[in-house]
Amino acid sequence: MGPEASEEDQPTSEFAVPDGLAALPVEPEEGSAFATPATYSAAQSPPAYTPGPGFPVASPWQDRMRTMLRMPVDVRPVPEPVQKQTEAGPAVGRVLDLTLRIGELLLAGGEGAEDVEAAMFAVARSYGLDRCEPTVTFTMLSITHQPSLVDDPVSANRTVRRRGTDYNRLAAVFRLVDDISAHEIDISLEEAYRRLAEIRRNRHPYPGWMLTAAAGLLAGAASTLVGGGVLVFFAAAVGAVLGDRLAWLCAGRGLPEFYQFVVAAMPPAAIGVALNMTGIDVRASAVITGGLFALLPGRALVAAVQDGLTGFYITASARLLEVMYLFIGIIMGVLVVLYVGLQFDSSPRPEEVLQITDRPLLQIAASMVLVFTFAILLQQERSTVWIVTLNGGVAWVTYGALHYAGGIPPVPSTAVAAGLVGLFGQLFSRYRFASALPYVTAAIGPLLPGSATYYGLLLIAENRLNEGLGSLTNAAAIALAIAIGVNLGSETSRLFMRIPGATSAAKRRAAKRTRGF
């Protein structure tokens, strides 16, 4: 959300000249790792491998690497290096460095810890380092290679200091890992470094003004989803645009992300309170709710729960703590405005927040606009935006059929809809051999608990603390239902997907300490 990223917005990789290659020609040859990189698109990488039967039932590397990471080092199948090696063997230092840089870009882009470890292991194994142990935490990546039991291990680590959302870059890194681990494609270390440099230095696919406009449209669509009309749509859009600009102003001054969320939550709340004080017969609460949809950290929550369910408890705890801080920032921004409004005799109507008019066709259209704009904010490739928009529409139709038509409570309805998002997102990602995040994250946008969150804040502002905390607890339950549903849908897809090339370990072994012993 904002202008094109500067160098400070990028992860901390620095593509320094490796030892032994200090003497460079004045004019680097075309294709050299040290030539000025051209603009890179994930679509420019070699075509992904598709099996003979047609639809690829599993990724060439993701599931196999997860399977082998669960196995002890001494029983892993001995690989044939995918990439060609010199007579002296693999350049251990450079391979480990490349592995860490690739893992850094994936972790900084929001990828789950399990997939980051799998990608790091795939790269190291492809270049002949099979006895490797990658480790991923929230801000630290490390990898250790021990050639044999009698040799000294070699370790390297890297710190991720900056994180940013760019699913276009994330998709390009996945394509690079896929090409490195493919037997059909020969990629030297120098070529891998060159492609990685192009990916890192590539510009975002959408200009800053488009991101700001997308934030406004997202808030407007969300306000329509919860019962707003035309005036509410434009009021929510203006509030979200102002909040987005103020947040980027704070970011440019170096303020932490917590304060950026506090400031971004204030303009939509202020416009909603102002509309309420004018006496105009509109759903002013829908303006504030729409602004909340644009701010709720659904992406971080899904990643946190995914890490926890796959056994990465330290990373999951750190991500959940981050979500909690951002959520508290939103609460503080909205509560400050609501308290000020009450001092000026604003008369909010809490009951109207939960009285959402059932307008199926309009709500389906609004949900798809919401997902479409959310995908743009996540900097997705243009080819994936339409797919995730369709996925989000299916999710809302499922939720509406269960909750509004079937009378099922919001939490189980949300969990089922999110499960379909995870299932379809995983299938789409396997078909394109890419990360599942671009097909899942934006699609959960319509399911986020904006109404329950605002209702709880409004009750707290009116000194109805117990009821307000109960509504916020309900919002937290809906958020967890989204995250668990997405993960369960992804895991369900693996039940009927075979894992090629892992004959000695046909199943992805679960963590041993999952039943209390």
Tab-separated table of N, CA and C in Angstrom, residues 398-409 413:
chain	number	residue	atom	x	y	z
A	398	THR	N	-20.245	-19.701	-0.255
A	398	THR	CA	-20.332	-20.793	0.721
A	398	THR	C	-20.722	-20.271	2.089
A	399	TYR	N	-20.073	-19.185	2.512
A	399	TYR	CA	-20.391	-18.608	3.825
A	399	TYR	C	-21.840	-18.120	3.871
A	400	GLY	N	-22.276	-17.416	2.807
A	400	GLY	CA	-23.643	-16.918	2.787
A	400	GLY	C	-24.671	-18.037	2.809
A	401	ALA	N	-24.411	-19.114	2.074
A	401	ALA	CA	-25.351	-20.240	2.054
A	401	ALA	C	-25.447	-20.908	3.420
A	402	LEU	N	-24.333	-21.008	4.123
A	402	LEU	CA	-24.338	-21.667	5.426
A	402	LEU	C	-24.914	-20.769	6.511
A	403	HIS	N	-24.490	-19.486	6.509
A	403	HIS	CA	-24.867	-18.603	7.613
A	403	HIS	C	-26.234	-17.951	7.400
A	404	TYR	N	-26.416	-17.284	6.257
A	404	TYR	CA	-27.659	-16.549	6.038
A	404	TYR	C	-28.819	-17.480	5.663
A	405	ALA	N	-28.570	-18.407	4.754
A	405	ALA	CA	-29.641	-19.308	4.324
A	405	ALA	C	-29.827	-20.485	5.273
A	406	GLY	N	-28.710	-21.042	5.746
A	406	GLY	CA	-28.804	-22.226	6.594
A	406	GLY	C	-28.907	-21.952	8.073
A	407	GLY	N	-28.631	-20.708	8.514
A	407	GLY	CA	-28.740	-20.381	9.925
A	407	GLY	C	-27.636	-20.949	10.788
A	408	ILE	N	-26.521	-21.374	10.190
A	408	ILE	CA	-25.389	-21.901	10.953
A	408	ILE	C	-24.608	-20.728	11.552
A	409	PRO	N	-24.110	-20.838	12.778
A	409	PRO	CA	-23.367	-19.734	13.407
A	409	PRO	C	-22.164	-19.287	12.563
A	413	SER	N	-19.395	-21.587	9.947
A	413	SER	CA	-19.587	-21.206	8.546
A	413	SER	C	-18.303	-20.640	7.960
